[in-house]
Amino acid sequence: EYLCKVGEYWLKEADVDGYRLDVAFEVSHAFWRMFKSRCVAIKKTCILIGEDWLNSESRLSSSEWDSVMNYPFRYSLQRFYCEPGHDASWLADELNGLLMRYQENTNRMMLNLLDSHDIARFFNYLKFDREKLLSAFALTIMYPGWPEIYMGDEIFMEGEGDPFNRQCMKWDSKEFKSEDGLLFKRILLLRQFDILKKGDWKITSQDGYFLLTRHYRGNGLALYLNESDKNLNFVPSN
């Protein structure tokens, strides 16, 4: 009852859009159903994003959570970018498999992340390779769902593990205006277009490339990634 009142308070007093629910997988279905009903009684559009590290199908419904932190997406990208033996074809199969776990409306609301306060920064796993981080970020921006940017990713902050992954934001960093920092921003700005907000998608591999295409009202946008050690001929897909 106390926690429900806390949720109601901030909806009433601050008109928050919703809540990210910490360690939510260790709390009962019954409680989340009660919490959700109390929240939407005040604000129908209230969003609940649960923390769960595995498959969350049983909790992702209109009566409990609307979205979940998509750690499986992060771990798939970690294997692709950091571990040998995971090529473009593997990643396409892996991501298509993740998308088959949930209904389409759920996939469009998944909170897709590379980093959080609970794990080492992706930049560290990449051994501080900026091109790979920008590549992974572009994939996150193009992927269906909601991209999450953990503070400092946009300026290539480092952090191997707790507490180093929780360092304070470096607001005076020169990286904000660096070439890579500005490219990070330009990639992020793609999210203003409806094709990435509302468009359909197709994930496959082609001639050694990983290929993610988005389509909306006759328009198309394609992301080609070559993370192999080979020079590949680039032939745009129709």
PDB file of C-alpha atoms in Angstrom:
ATOM      1  CA  GLU A   1       0.000   0.000   0.000  1.00  0.00           C
ATOM      2  CA  TYR A   2       2.850   2.345   0.817  1.00  0.00           C
ATOM      3  CA  LEU A   3       4.563   1.744  -2.543  1.00  0.00           C
ATOM      4  CA  CYS A   4       1.313   2.238  -4.434  1.00  0.00           C
ATOM      5  CA  LYS A   5       0.825   5.562  -2.674  1.00  0.00           C
ATOM      6  CA  VAL A   6       4.345   6.618  -3.647  1.00  0.00           C
ATOM      7  CA  GLY A   7       3.541   5.814  -7.267  1.00  0.00           C
ATOM      8  CA  GLU A   8       0.304   7.754  -7.100  1.00  0.00           C
ATOM      9  CA  TYR A   9       1.979  10.740  -5.433  1.00  0.00           C
ATOM     10  CA  TRP A  10       4.473  11.456  -8.213  1.00  0.00           C
ATOM     11  CA  LEU A  11       1.871  10.967 -10.917  1.00  0.00           C
ATOM     12  CA  LYS A  12      -0.334  13.554  -9.233  1.00  0.00           C
ATOM     13  CA  GLU A  13       2.304  16.020  -8.053  1.00  0.00           C
ATOM     14  CA  ALA A  14       4.863  15.905 -10.881  1.00  0.00           C
ATOM     15  CA  ASP A  15       2.876  14.386 -13.758  1.00  0.00           C
ATOM     16  CA  VAL A  16       5.668  11.876 -14.421  1.00  0.00           C
ATOM     17  CA  ASP A  17       5.265   9.682 -17.514  1.00  0.00           C
ATOM     18  CA  GLY A  18       5.908   6.446 -15.670  1.00  0.00           C
ATOM     19  CA  TYR A  19       8.451   4.397 -13.743  1.00  0.00           C
ATOM     20  CA  ARG A  20      11.471   2.190 -14.284  1.00  0.00           C
ATOM     21  CA  LEU A  21      11.025  -0.624 -11.761  1.00  0.00           C
ATOM     22  CA  ASP A  22      14.242  -1.722 -10.062  1.00  0.00           C
ATOM     23  CA  VAL A  23      14.775  -5.475  -9.487  1.00  0.00           C
ATOM     24  CA  ALA A  24      11.187  -5.888 -10.602  1.00  0.00           C
ATOM     25  CA  PHE A  25      11.612  -9.583 -11.432  1.00  0.00           C
ATOM     26  CA  GLU A  26      11.822 -10.399  -7.714  1.00  0.00           C
ATOM     27  CA  VAL A  27       8.375  -8.941  -6.988  1.00  0.00           C
ATOM     28  CA  SER A  28       5.125 -10.863  -7.411  1.00  0.00           C
ATOM     29  CA  HIS A  29       2.753 -10.635 -10.361  1.00  0.00           C
ATOM     30  CA  ALA A  30      -0.016  -9.773  -7.925  1.00  0.00           C
ATOM     31  CA  PHE A  31       1.763  -6.669  -6.696  1.00  0.00           C
ATOM     32  CA  TRP A  32       2.553  -5.351 -10.171  1.00  0.00           C
ATOM     33  CA  ARG A  33      -1.043  -5.852 -11.259  1.00  0.00           C
ATOM     34  CA  MET A  34      -2.163  -3.819  -8.269  1.00  0.00           C
ATOM     35  CA  PHE A  35       0.493  -1.137  -8.812  1.00  0.00           C
ATOM     36  CA  LYS A  36      -0.365  -0.816 -12.513  1.00  0.00           C
ATOM     37  CA  SER A  37      -4.094  -0.517 -11.851  1.00  0.00           C
ATOM     38  CA  ARG A  38      -3.500   2.213  -9.274  1.00  0.00           C
ATOM     39  CA  CYS A  39      -1.213   4.148 -11.626  1.00  0.00           C
ATOM     40  CA  VAL A  40      -3.422   4.037 -14.718  1.00  0.00           C
ATOM     41  CA  ALA A  41      -6.410   5.069 -12.631  1.00  0.00           C
ATOM     42  CA  ILE A  42      -4.611   8.401 -12.267  1.00  0.00           C
ATOM     43  CA  LYS A  43      -2.870   8.584 -15.653  1.00  0.00           C
ATOM     44  CA  LYS A  44      -4.033   6.256 -18.407  1.00  0.00           C
ATOM     45  CA  THR A  45      -0.789   6.646 -20.361  1.00  0.00           C
ATOM     46  CA  CYS A  46       1.477   5.756 -17.413  1.00  0.00           C
ATOM     47  CA  ILE A  47       4.359   3.536 -18.586  1.00  0.00           C
ATOM     48  CA  LEU A  48       5.970   0.853 -16.420  1.00  0.00           C
ATOM     49  CA  ILE A  49       9.400  -0.425 -17.478  1.00  0.00           C
ATOM     50  CA  GLY A  50      10.592  -3.464 -15.546  1.00  0.00           C
ATOM     51  CA  GLU A  51      14.122  -4.602 -14.847  1.00  0.00           C
ATOM     52  CA  ASP A  52      14.479  -8.214 -15.919  1.00  0.00           C
ATOM     53  CA  TRP A  53      17.574  -9.865 -17.334  1.00  0.00           C
ATOM     54  CA  LEU A  54      15.903 -12.821 -19.033  1.00  0.00           C
ATOM     55  CA  ASN A  55      12.642 -13.599 -20.827  1.00  0.00           C
ATOM     56  CA  SER A  56       9.864 -11.386 -19.457  1.00  0.00           C
ATOM     57  CA  GLU A  57       6.920 -12.656 -21.471  1.00  0.00           C
ATOM     58  CA  SER A  58       4.839 -13.527 -18.394  1.00  0.00           C
ATOM     59  CA  ARG A  59       5.017  -9.951 -17.104  1.00  0.00           C
ATOM     60  CA  LEU A  60       4.664  -7.969 -20.328  1.00  0.00           C
ATOM     61  CA  SER A  61       0.954  -7.371 -20.608  1.00  0.00           C
ATOM     62  CA  SER A  62      -1.486  -4.518 -20.223  1.00  0.00           C
ATOM     63  CA  SER A  63      -2.023  -5.508 -16.578  1.00  0.00           C
ATOM     64  CA  GLU A  64       1.652  -5.427 -15.452  1.00  0.00           C
ATOM     65  CA  TRP A  65       4.644  -3.987 -17.353  1.00  0.00           C
ATOM     66  CA  ASP A  66       4.585  -2.143 -20.655  1.00  0.00           C
ATOM     67  CA  SER A  67       8.271  -2.615 -21.376  1.00  0.00           C
ATOM     68  CA  VAL A  68      11.441  -4.188 -20.026  1.00  0.00           C
ATOM     69  CA  MET A  69      15.162  -3.426 -20.044  1.00  0.00           C
ATOM     70  CA  ASN A  70      16.318  -5.508 -22.993  1.00  0.00           C
ATOM     71  CA  TYR A  71      19.480  -7.104 -21.606  1.00  0.00           C
ATOM     72  CA  PRO A  72      19.315 -10.057 -24.050  1.00  0.00           C
ATOM     73  CA  PHE A  73      19.731  -7.509 -26.875  1.00  0.00           C
ATOM     74  CA  ARG A  74      22.828  -6.125 -25.163  1.00  0.00           C
ATOM     75  CA  TYR A  75      24.381  -9.534 -24.647  1.00  0.00           C
ATOM     76  CA  SER A  76      23.757 -10.460 -28.279  1.00  0.00           C
ATOM     77  CA  LEU A  77      25.631  -7.363 -29.416  1.00  0.00           C
ATOM     78  CA  GLN A  78      28.398  -8.104 -26.919  1.00  0.00           C
ATOM     79  CA  ARG A  79      28.962 -11.546 -28.437  1.00  0.00           C
ATOM     80  CA  PHE A  80      28.854 -10.156 -31.979  1.00  0.00           C
ATOM     81  CA  TYR A  81      31.304  -7.321 -31.408  1.00  0.00           C
ATOM     82  CA  CYS A  82      33.586  -8.853 -28.798  1.00  0.00           C
ATOM     83  CA  GLU A  83      33.699 -12.625 -29.193  1.00  0.00           C
ATOM     84  CA  PRO A  84      35.069 -14.627 -32.142  1.00  0.00           C
ATOM     85  CA  GLY A  85      32.812 -16.922 -34.100  1.00  0.00           C
ATOM     86  CA  HIS A  86      29.788 -14.604 -34.222  1.00  0.00           C
ATOM     87  CA  ASP A  87      29.359 -13.210 -37.726  1.00  0.00           C
ATOM     88  CA  ALA A  88      26.682 -11.153 -39.464  1.00  0.00           C
ATOM     89  CA  SER A  89      24.550 -14.201 -40.219  1.00  0.00           C
ATOM     90  CA  TRP A  90      24.685 -15.244 -36.553  1.00  0.00           C
ATOM     91  CA  LEU A  91      23.622 -11.787 -35.366  1.00  0.00           C
ATOM     92  CA  ALA A  92      20.704 -11.663 -37.803  1.00  0.00           C
ATOM     93  CA  ASP A  93      19.455 -15.040 -36.575  1.00  0.00           C
ATOM     94  CA  GLU A  94      19.993 -14.043 -32.946  1.00  0.00           C
ATOM     95  CA  LEU A  95      18.091 -10.751 -33.155  1.00  0.00           C
ATOM     96  CA  ASN A  96      15.256 -12.304 -35.155  1.00  0.00           C
ATOM     97  CA  GLY A  97      15.014 -14.937 -32.430  1.00  0.00           C
ATOM     98  CA  LEU A  98      14.755 -12.245 -29.751  1.00  0.00           C
ATOM     99  CA  LEU A  99      12.005 -10.483 -31.689  1.00  0.00           C
ATOM    100  CA  MET A 100      10.052 -13.749 -31.869  1.00  0.00           C
ATOM    101  CA  ARG A 101       9.841 -13.895 -28.059  1.00  0.00           C
ATOM    102  CA  TYR A 102       7.260 -11.144 -27.814  1.00  0.00           C
ATOM    103  CA  GLN A 103       4.308  -9.684 -29.662  1.00  0.00           C
ATOM    104  CA  GLU A 104       4.963  -6.837 -32.088  1.00  0.00           C
ATOM    105  CA  ASN A 105       3.530  -4.138 -29.829  1.00  0.00           C
ATOM    106  CA  THR A 106       5.892  -5.291 -27.062  1.00  0.00           C
ATOM    107  CA  ASN A 107       8.923  -5.255 -29.382  1.00  0.00           C
ATOM    108  CA  ARG A 108       8.096  -1.676 -30.335  1.00  0.00           C
ATOM    109  CA  MET A 109       8.354  -0.696 -26.656  1.00  0.00           C
ATOM    110  CA  MET A 110      11.411  -2.670 -25.513  1.00  0.00           C
ATOM    111  CA  LEU A 111      14.058  -0.562 -23.760  1.00  0.00           C
ATOM    112  CA  ASN A 112      17.167  -1.463 -25.759  1.00  0.00           C
ATOM    113  CA  LEU A 113      20.442  -0.745 -23.984  1.00  0.00           C
ATOM    114  CA  LEU A 114      24.162  -1.138 -24.380  1.00  0.00           C
ATOM    115  CA  ASP A 115      24.997   0.008 -20.858  1.00  0.00           C
ATOM    116  CA  SER A 116      23.509   0.528 -17.425  1.00  0.00           C
ATOM    117  CA  HIS A 117      24.683   1.214 -13.882  1.00  0.00           C
ATOM    118  CA  ASP A 118      24.712  -2.553 -13.198  1.00  0.00           C
ATOM    119  CA  ILE A 119      27.217  -3.688 -15.848  1.00  0.00           C
ATOM    120  CA  ALA A 120      30.622  -2.733 -17.217  1.00  0.00           C
ATOM    121  CA  ARG A 121      30.435  -0.198 -19.998  1.00  0.00           C
ATOM    122  CA  PHE A 122      30.200  -1.575 -23.524  1.00  0.00           C
ATOM    123  CA  PHE A 123      33.122   0.677 -24.488  1.00  0.00           C
ATOM    124  CA  ASN A 124      35.350  -1.309 -22.140  1.00  0.00           C
ATOM    125  CA  TYR A 125      34.270  -4.622 -23.667  1.00  0.00           C
ATOM    126  CA  LEU A 126      35.151  -3.160 -27.067  1.00  0.00           C
ATOM    127  CA  LYS A 127      38.642  -2.334 -25.798  1.00  0.00           C
ATOM    128  CA  PHE A 128      37.893   1.350 -26.381  1.00  0.00           C
ATOM    129  CA  ASP A 129      37.264   0.987 -30.099  1.00  0.00           C
ATOM    130  CA  ARG A 130      35.229   4.073 -31.024  1.00  0.00           C
ATOM    131  CA  GLU A 131      34.216   2.852 -34.451  1.00  0.00           C
ATOM    132  CA  LYS A 132      32.737  -0.302 -32.959  1.00  0.00           C
ATOM    133  CA  LEU A 133      30.854   1.691 -30.316  1.00  0.00           C
ATOM    134  CA  LEU A 134      29.417   4.003 -32.978  1.00  0.00           C
ATOM    135  CA  SER A 135      28.487   0.925 -35.022  1.00  0.00           C
ATOM    136  CA  ALA A 136      26.692  -0.676 -32.058  1.00  0.00           C
ATOM    137  CA  PHE A 137      24.995   2.612 -31.250  1.00  0.00           C
ATOM    138  CA  ALA A 138      23.741   2.969 -34.836  1.00  0.00           C
ATOM    139  CA  LEU A 139      22.276  -0.533 -34.607  1.00  0.00           C
ATOM    140  CA  THR A 140      20.576   0.338 -31.315  1.00  0.00           C
ATOM    141  CA  ILE A 141      19.062   3.482 -32.837  1.00  0.00           C
ATOM    142  CA  MET A 142      17.792   1.583 -35.903  1.00  0.00           C
ATOM    143  CA  TYR A 143      16.461  -1.417 -33.957  1.00  0.00           C
ATOM    144  CA  PRO A 144      12.730  -1.551 -33.147  1.00  0.00           C
ATOM    145  CA  GLY A 145      11.957  -0.308 -29.658  1.00  0.00           C
ATOM    146  CA  TRP A 146      13.211   2.498 -27.431  1.00  0.00           C
ATOM    147  CA  PRO A 147      16.984   3.144 -27.435  1.00  0.00           C
ATOM    148  CA  GLU A 148      18.461   3.871 -24.031  1.00  0.00           C
ATOM    149  CA  ILE A 149      21.626   5.949 -23.739  1.00  0.00           C
ATOM    150  CA  TYR A 150      23.411   5.537 -20.436  1.00  0.00           C
ATOM    151  CA  MET A 151      24.906   8.827 -19.315  1.00  0.00           C
ATOM    152  CA  GLY A 152      28.429   9.231 -20.623  1.00  0.00           C
ATOM    153  CA  ASP A 153      28.146   6.832 -23.546  1.00  0.00           C
ATOM    154  CA  GLU A 154      27.881   9.819 -25.887  1.00  0.00           C
ATOM    155  CA  ILE A 155      31.298  11.063 -24.725  1.00  0.00           C
ATOM    156  CA  PHE A 156      32.955   7.619 -24.628  1.00  0.00           C
ATOM    157  CA  MET A 157      33.220   7.360 -20.861  1.00  0.00           C
ATOM    158  CA  GLU A 158      34.952   4.264 -19.488  1.00  0.00           C
ATOM    159  CA  GLY A 159      34.017   2.055 -16.549  1.00  0.00           C
ATOM    160  CA  GLU A 160      34.920  -1.590 -16.076  1.00  0.00           C
ATOM    161  CA  GLY A 161      32.627  -2.393 -13.160  1.00  0.00           C
ATOM    162  CA  ASP A 162      30.959  -1.036 -10.050  1.00  0.00           C
ATOM    163  CA  PRO A 163      31.737   1.668  -8.929  1.00  0.00           C
ATOM    164  CA  PHE A 164      33.728   2.730 -12.019  1.00  0.00           C
ATOM    165  CA  ASN A 165      30.735   2.310 -14.325  1.00  0.00           C
ATOM    166  CA  ARG A 166      28.815   4.737 -12.066  1.00  0.00           C
ATOM    167  CA  GLN A 167      31.187   7.688 -12.271  1.00  0.00           C
ATOM    168  CA  CYS A 168      29.639  11.151 -12.390  1.00  0.00           C
ATOM    169  CA  MET A 169      28.854  12.631 -15.774  1.00  0.00           C
ATOM    170  CA  LYS A 170      31.741  14.617 -17.269  1.00  0.00           C
ATOM    171  CA  TRP A 171      29.822  17.702 -18.354  1.00  0.00           C
ATOM    172  CA  ASP A 172      32.992  19.570 -19.329  1.00  0.00           C
ATOM    173  CA  SER A 173      34.210  16.834 -21.680  1.00  0.00           C
ATOM    174  CA  LYS A 174      35.646  17.966 -25.000  1.00  0.00           C
ATOM    175  CA  GLU A 175      34.089  14.868 -26.562  1.00  0.00           C
ATOM    176  CA  PHE A 176      30.726  16.619 -26.900  1.00  0.00           C
ATOM    177  CA  LYS A 177      32.188  18.670 -29.762  1.00  0.00           C
ATOM    178  CA  SER A 178      34.665  16.139 -31.093  1.00  0.00           C
ATOM    179  CA  GLU A 179      34.178  14.553 -34.510  1.00  0.00           C
ATOM    180  CA  ASP A 180      33.076  11.281 -32.952  1.00  0.00           C
ATOM    181  CA  GLY A 181      30.834  13.032 -30.421  1.00  0.00           C
ATOM    182  CA  LEU A 182      29.078  14.984 -33.163  1.00  0.00           C
ATOM    183  CA  LEU A 183      28.642  11.798 -35.209  1.00  0.00           C
ATOM    184  CA  PHE A 184      27.082  10.153 -32.141  1.00  0.00           C
ATOM    185  CA  LYS A 185      24.620  13.055 -31.996  1.00  0.00           C
ATOM    186  CA  ARG A 186      23.803  12.870 -35.712  1.00  0.00           C
ATOM    187  CA  ILE A 187      23.027   9.163 -35.389  1.00  0.00           C
ATOM    188  CA  LEU A 188      20.769   9.864 -32.412  1.00  0.00           C
ATOM    189  CA  LEU A 189      18.867  12.537 -34.368  1.00  0.00           C
ATOM    190  CA  LEU A 190      17.659   9.852 -36.773  1.00  0.00           C
ATOM    191  CA  ARG A 191      15.129   8.928 -34.100  1.00  0.00           C
ATOM    192  CA  GLN A 192      13.123  12.052 -34.882  1.00  0.00           C
ATOM    193  CA  PHE A 193      11.921  10.437 -38.119  1.00  0.00           C
ATOM    194  CA  ASP A 194       8.726   8.388 -38.185  1.00  0.00           C
ATOM    195  CA  ILE A 195      10.421   5.581 -40.120  1.00  0.00           C
ATOM    196  CA  LEU A 196      12.290   4.619 -36.925  1.00  0.00           C
ATOM    197  CA  LYS A 197       9.380   5.371 -34.598  1.00  0.00           C
ATOM    198  CA  LYS A 198       6.654   3.587 -36.532  1.00  0.00           C
ATOM    199  CA  GLY A 199       8.225   1.695 -39.434  1.00  0.00           C
ATOM    200  CA  ASP A 200       8.332  -2.028 -40.089  1.00  0.00           C
ATOM    201  CA  TRP A 201      11.667  -3.838 -40.099  1.00  0.00           C
ATOM    202  CA  LYS A 202      13.626  -6.661 -41.670  1.00  0.00           C
ATOM    203  CA  ILE A 203      16.840  -8.150 -40.284  1.00  0.00           C
ATOM    204  CA  THR A 204      19.077 -10.327 -42.421  1.00  0.00           C
ATOM    205  CA  SER A 205      22.643 -10.715 -43.694  1.00  0.00           C
ATOM    206  CA  GLN A 206      23.849 -10.096 -47.211  1.00  0.00           C
ATOM    207  CA  ASP A 207      27.262 -10.784 -48.764  1.00  0.00           C
ATOM    208  CA  GLY A 208      28.918 -10.784 -45.343  1.00  0.00           C
ATOM    209  CA  TYR A 209      27.123  -7.680 -44.104  1.00  0.00           C
ATOM    210  CA  PHE A 210      24.603  -7.473 -41.302  1.00  0.00           C
ATOM    211  CA  LEU A 211      21.600  -5.666 -42.751  1.00  0.00           C
ATOM    212  CA  LEU A 212      18.731  -3.959 -40.904  1.00  0.00           C
ATOM    213  CA  THR A 213      16.126  -2.175 -43.003  1.00  0.00           C
ATOM    214  CA  ARG A 214      13.190  -0.062 -41.884  1.00  0.00           C
ATOM    215  CA  HIS A 215      10.170   0.790 -44.042  1.00  0.00           C
ATOM    216  CA  TYR A 216       7.334   3.267 -43.582  1.00  0.00           C
ATOM    217  CA  ARG A 217       4.851   4.701 -46.077  1.00  0.00           C
ATOM    218  CA  GLY A 218       6.966   3.962 -49.129  1.00  0.00           C
ATOM    219  CA  ASN A 219      10.238   5.148 -47.621  1.00  0.00           C
ATOM    220  CA  GLY A 220      13.178   2.961 -46.665  1.00  0.00           C
ATOM    221  CA  LEU A 221      16.273   3.254 -44.490  1.00  0.00           C
ATOM    222  CA  ALA A 222      19.028   0.635 -44.413  1.00  0.00           C
ATOM    223  CA  LEU A 223      21.917  -0.032 -42.026  1.00  0.00           C
ATOM    224  CA  TYR A 224      24.825  -2.133 -43.294  1.00  0.00           C
ATOM    225  CA  LEU A 225      27.442  -3.319 -40.802  1.00  0.00           C
ATOM    226  CA  ASN A 226      30.722  -4.973 -41.688  1.00  0.00           C
ATOM    227  CA  GLU A 227      32.429  -6.184 -38.511  1.00  0.00           C
ATOM    228  CA  SER A 228      34.392  -8.897 -40.299  1.00  0.00           C
ATOM    229  CA  ASP A 229      38.110  -8.706 -41.019  1.00  0.00           C
ATOM    230  CA  LYS A 230      37.445  -8.620 -44.761  1.00  0.00           C
ATOM    231  CA  ASN A 231      36.880  -5.833 -47.265  1.00  0.00           C
ATOM    232  CA  LEU A 232      33.404  -6.427 -48.668  1.00  0.00           C
ATOM    233  CA  ASN A 233      31.854  -5.162 -51.874  1.00  0.00           C
ATOM    234  CA  PHE A 234      28.987  -2.840 -51.042  1.00  0.00           C
ATOM    235  CA  VAL A 235      25.883  -3.451 -53.153  1.00  0.00           C
ATOM    236  CA  PRO A 236      22.824  -1.598 -51.783  1.00  0.00           C
ATOM    237  CA  SER A 237      19.758  -3.752 -51.261  1.00  0.00           C
ATOM    238  CA  ASN A 238      16.536  -3.026 -53.104  1.00  0.00           C
TER     239      ASN A 238
END
